[in-house]
């Protein structure tokens, strides 16, 4: 066997091993990305559930003071129930936006109830919910970043080939709903 | 085979295996590059447990003085190398290496978190190099408020209560091993340390340790005013399962660029080196056979 042939065979060996390693690195990378998206979503879900618990307390505190805002309180209570029933990211995203909007309304309207505004429990809950809202916003950004990286990867060559073999499909972004984008709509319903 | 041909043959064997090593190393760097690209940057305020990527400024817990540059910094890494001469070549051999293990903070626009640099793989610019005889001194550091990139594991450290408990147990063990100290516990001098005396000793130690921790904690808290309450016991460091822990003062983009060139050099360089060396080895064997 000539030297050139042996060198060529070794080169072919490198190409084969290289291709296998490259495939493995793409495969593992995609698996990790996919799992990271699930993990990032779970991290949002944890915060959403914490907010869910705090909303229950908030509604209880507000009920005694905001007698004329029944509609807002009822709305947030029903949204809270809807969230627990929601299944997909899209659905949860929509309800989350609606809850954020309703919370903004509650906090804005609370300005008209001096007793409520100075209530210790209310103040604590307001701070806590604001913290949770900030956390949700950050984690949503992180989640969307991972989804974006994943969606780009599965459409790029050569990842596209491996993603196709794994039957990986586009994931949905956790988008800010129209309701959340809108300014707070405050309805004053003073007693006549 | 003459002496030169023999030497070339020897180097070719080393080159052959080095090439294979570089080839595989290149793939491990490729995997690392993809990881940096795939993990999005978290905000400090909302970090979740597990592998995280952070970008922020380095804030000191204690300002350190770097040994060679005398710069006040939050972290330094020094290497002392010795020049080893062989027949016709020479190479630098690492003789001594120190990476500081004092925790510092990473601060971004949302908050601040503690970083434990132990076990970090650092990628820092060389800030100092001096040659003295056959020794070479190098220093890398991170100065205060310098932008840093971190990829590490966010985990819960011991709470203050746990730390106090561990320290109390440690001091009691030390006391039991020291006959003189043990004798001091025998308050009624009956040559026997009864349960009450043990309890008193334990209570005193706990009080002393708590005070010490309180003082240290106050100092730490003063510097860590930006650490939110829920992040007080969170540490970014090397994970037990995920060993990836990178600390650099380069931006993510620069790091990725860096890896890109390294991956190319290692994989293709490795293949070329292996094939070239293999060619030399084979031709040597063939000629020798003739």
PDB file of N, CA and C in Angstrom, chain B residues 203-236:
ATOM      1  N   UNK B 203     -23.174  26.961  74.163  1.00  0.00           N
ATOM      2  CA  UNK B 203     -23.894  28.248  74.119  1.00  0.00           C
ATOM      3  C   UNK B 203     -22.924  29.411  73.934  1.00  0.00           C
ATOM      4  N   UNK B 204     -21.797  29.362  74.692  1.00  0.00           N
ATOM      5  CA  UNK B 204     -20.814  30.451  74.581  1.00  0.00           C
ATOM      6  C   UNK B 204     -20.206  30.520  73.192  1.00  0.00           C
ATOM      7  N   UNK B 205     -19.867  29.327  72.676  1.00  0.00           N
ATOM      8  CA  UNK B 205     -19.257  29.299  71.328  1.00  0.00           C
ATOM      9  C   UNK B 205     -20.255  29.835  70.302  1.00  0.00           C
ATOM     10  N   UNK B 206     -21.520  29.394  70.447  1.00  0.00           N
ATOM     11  CA  UNK B 206     -22.524  29.824  69.475  1.00  0.00           C
ATOM     12  C   UNK B 206     -22.674  31.357  69.508  1.00  0.00           C
ATOM     13  N   UNK B 207     -22.651  31.896  70.746  1.00  0.00           N
ATOM     14  CA  UNK B 207     -22.800  33.349  70.890  1.00  0.00           C
ATOM     15  C   UNK B 207     -21.626  34.071  70.204  1.00  0.00           C
ATOM     16  N   UNK B 208     -20.424  33.530  70.491  1.00  0.00           N
ATOM     17  CA  UNK B 208     -19.209  34.139  69.929  1.00  0.00           C
ATOM     18  C   UNK B 208     -19.217  34.084  68.387  1.00  0.00           C
ATOM     19  N   UNK B 209     -19.568  32.905  67.879  1.00  0.00           N
ATOM     20  CA  UNK B 209     -19.584  32.730  66.414  1.00  0.00           C
ATOM     21  C   UNK B 209     -20.642  33.643  65.776  1.00  0.00           C
ATOM     22  N   UNK B 210     -21.817  33.700  66.432  1.00  0.00           N
ATOM     23  CA  UNK B 210     -22.893  34.542  65.884  1.00  0.00           C
ATOM     24  C   UNK B 210     -22.444  35.993  65.818  1.00  0.00           C
ATOM     25  N   UNK B 211     -21.744  36.445  66.865  1.00  0.00           N
ATOM     26  CA  UNK B 211     -21.270  37.839  66.881  1.00  0.00           C
ATOM     27  C   UNK B 211     -20.268  38.075  65.752  1.00  0.00           C
ATOM     28  N   UNK B 212     -19.362  37.095  65.602  1.00  0.00           N
ATOM     29  CA  UNK B 212     -18.350  37.219  64.531  1.00  0.00           C
ATOM     30  C   UNK B 212     -19.021  37.271  63.154  1.00  0.00           C
ATOM     31  N   UNK B 213     -19.990  36.378  62.966  1.00  0.00           N
ATOM     32  CA  UNK B 213     -20.694  36.353  61.684  1.00  0.00           C
ATOM     33  C   UNK B 213     -21.486  37.644  61.476  1.00  0.00           C
ATOM     34  N   UNK B 214     -22.050  38.131  62.565  1.00  0.00           N
ATOM     35  CA  UNK B 214     -22.822  39.376  62.492  1.00  0.00           C
ATOM     36  C   UNK B 214     -21.949  40.516  62.017  1.00  0.00           C
ATOM     37  N   UNK B 215     -20.718  40.611  62.604  1.00  0.00           N
ATOM     38  CA  UNK B 215     -19.803  41.698  62.217  1.00  0.00           C
ATOM     39  C   UNK B 215     -19.387  41.544  60.749  1.00  0.00           C
ATOM     40  N   UNK B 216     -19.003  40.311  60.410  1.00  0.00           N
ATOM     41  CA  UNK B 216     -18.576  40.049  59.020  1.00  0.00           C
ATOM     42  C   UNK B 216     -19.744  40.297  58.067  1.00  0.00           C
ATOM     43  N   UNK B 217     -20.929  39.853  58.504  1.00  0.00           N
ATOM     44  CA  UNK B 217     -22.135  40.000  57.680  1.00  0.00           C
ATOM     45  C   UNK B 217     -22.467  41.466  57.444  1.00  0.00           C
ATOM     46  N   UNK B 218     -22.311  42.281  58.499  1.00  0.00           N
ATOM     47  CA  UNK B 218     -22.602  43.713  58.355  1.00  0.00           C
ATOM     48  C   UNK B 218     -21.703  44.337  57.300  1.00  0.00           C
ATOM     49  N   UNK B 219     -20.412  43.977  57.379  1.00  0.00           N
ATOM     50  CA  UNK B 219     -19.443  44.506  56.416  1.00  0.00           C
ATOM     51  C   UNK B 219     -19.827  44.100  54.997  1.00  0.00           C
ATOM     52  N   UNK B 220     -20.212  42.801  54.887  1.00  0.00           N
ATOM     53  CA  UNK B 220     -20.579  42.246  53.586  1.00  0.00           C
ATOM     54  C   UNK B 220     -21.840  42.948  53.058  1.00  0.00           C
ATOM     55  N   UNK B 221     -22.800  43.125  54.004  1.00  0.00           N
ATOM     56  CA  UNK B 221     -24.068  43.744  53.609  1.00  0.00           C
ATOM     57  C   UNK B 221     -23.872  45.168  53.108  1.00  0.00           C
ATOM     58  N   UNK B 222     -22.924  45.876  53.784  1.00  0.00           N
ATOM     59  CA  UNK B 222     -22.684  47.260  53.381  1.00  0.00           C
ATOM     60  C   UNK B 222     -22.269  47.297  51.918  1.00  0.00           C
ATOM     61  N   UNK B 223     -21.437  46.307  51.556  1.00  0.00           N
ATOM     62  CA  UNK B 223     -20.940  46.279  50.182  1.00  0.00           C
ATOM     63  C   UNK B 223     -21.967  45.660  49.240  1.00  0.00           C
ATOM     64  N   UNK B 224     -22.901  44.931  49.805  1.00  0.00           N
ATOM     65  CA  UNK B 224     -23.852  44.210  48.953  1.00  0.00           C
ATOM     66  C   UNK B 224     -25.254  44.786  49.073  1.00  0.00           C
ATOM     67  N   UNK B 225     -25.306  46.117  49.204  1.00  0.00           N
ATOM     68  CA  UNK B 225     -26.618  46.732  49.371  1.00  0.00           C
ATOM     69  C   UNK B 225     -27.535  46.454  48.186  1.00  0.00           C
ATOM     70  N   UNK B 226     -26.933  46.239  47.027  1.00  0.00           N
ATOM     71  CA  UNK B 226     -27.746  46.043  45.822  1.00  0.00           C
ATOM     72  C   UNK B 226     -28.242  44.613  45.648  1.00  0.00           C
ATOM     73  N   UNK B 227     -27.751  43.707  46.510  1.00  0.00           N
ATOM     74  CA  UNK B 227     -28.195  42.315  46.366  1.00  0.00           C
ATOM     75  C   UNK B 227     -29.617  42.204  46.921  1.00  0.00           C
ATOM     76  N   UNK B 228     -30.587  41.859  46.079  1.00  0.00           N
ATOM     77  CA  UNK B 228     -31.950  41.751  46.587  1.00  0.00           C
ATOM     78  C   UNK B 228     -32.054  40.636  47.638  1.00  0.00           C
ATOM     79  N   UNK B 229     -33.037  40.786  48.510  1.00  0.00           N
ATOM     80  CA  UNK B 229     -33.190  39.858  49.638  1.00  0.00           C
ATOM     81  C   UNK B 229     -33.200  38.395  49.173  1.00  0.00           C
ATOM     82  N   UNK B 230     -33.948  38.108  48.091  1.00  0.00           N
ATOM     83  CA  UNK B 230     -34.099  36.729  47.642  1.00  0.00           C
ATOM     84  C   UNK B 230     -32.850  36.189  46.946  1.00  0.00           C
ATOM     85  N   UNK B 231     -31.852  37.070  46.732  1.00  0.00           N
ATOM     86  CA  UNK B 231     -30.609  36.592  46.097  1.00  0.00           C
ATOM     87  C   UNK B 231     -29.454  36.546  47.096  1.00  0.00           C
ATOM     88  N   UNK B 232     -29.766  36.851  48.372  1.00  0.00           N
ATOM     89  CA  UNK B 232     -28.704  36.933  49.384  1.00  0.00           C
ATOM     90  C   UNK B 232     -27.910  35.632  49.515  1.00  0.00           C
ATOM     91  N   UNK B 233     -28.578  34.490  49.399  1.00  0.00           N
ATOM     92  CA  UNK B 233     -27.843  33.232  49.541  1.00  0.00           C
ATOM     93  C   UNK B 233     -27.584  32.543  48.192  1.00  0.00           C
ATOM     94  N   UNK B 234     -27.741  33.306  47.100  1.00  0.00           N
ATOM     95  CA  UNK B 234     -27.470  32.730  45.768  1.00  0.00           C
ATOM     96  C   UNK B 234     -26.031  33.042  45.363  1.00  0.00           C
ATOM     97  N   UNK B 235     -25.344  32.026  44.868  1.00  0.00           N
ATOM     98  CA  UNK B 235     -23.953  32.183  44.440  1.00  0.00           C
ATOM     99  C   UNK B 235     -23.827  31.698  43.003  1.00  0.00           C
ATOM    100  N   UNK B 236     -23.055  32.418  42.212  1.00  0.00           N
ATOM    101  CA  UNK B 236     -22.729  31.934  40.866  1.00  0.00           C
ATOM    102  C   UNK B 236     -21.352  31.286  40.977  1.00  0.00           C
TER     103      UNK B 236
END
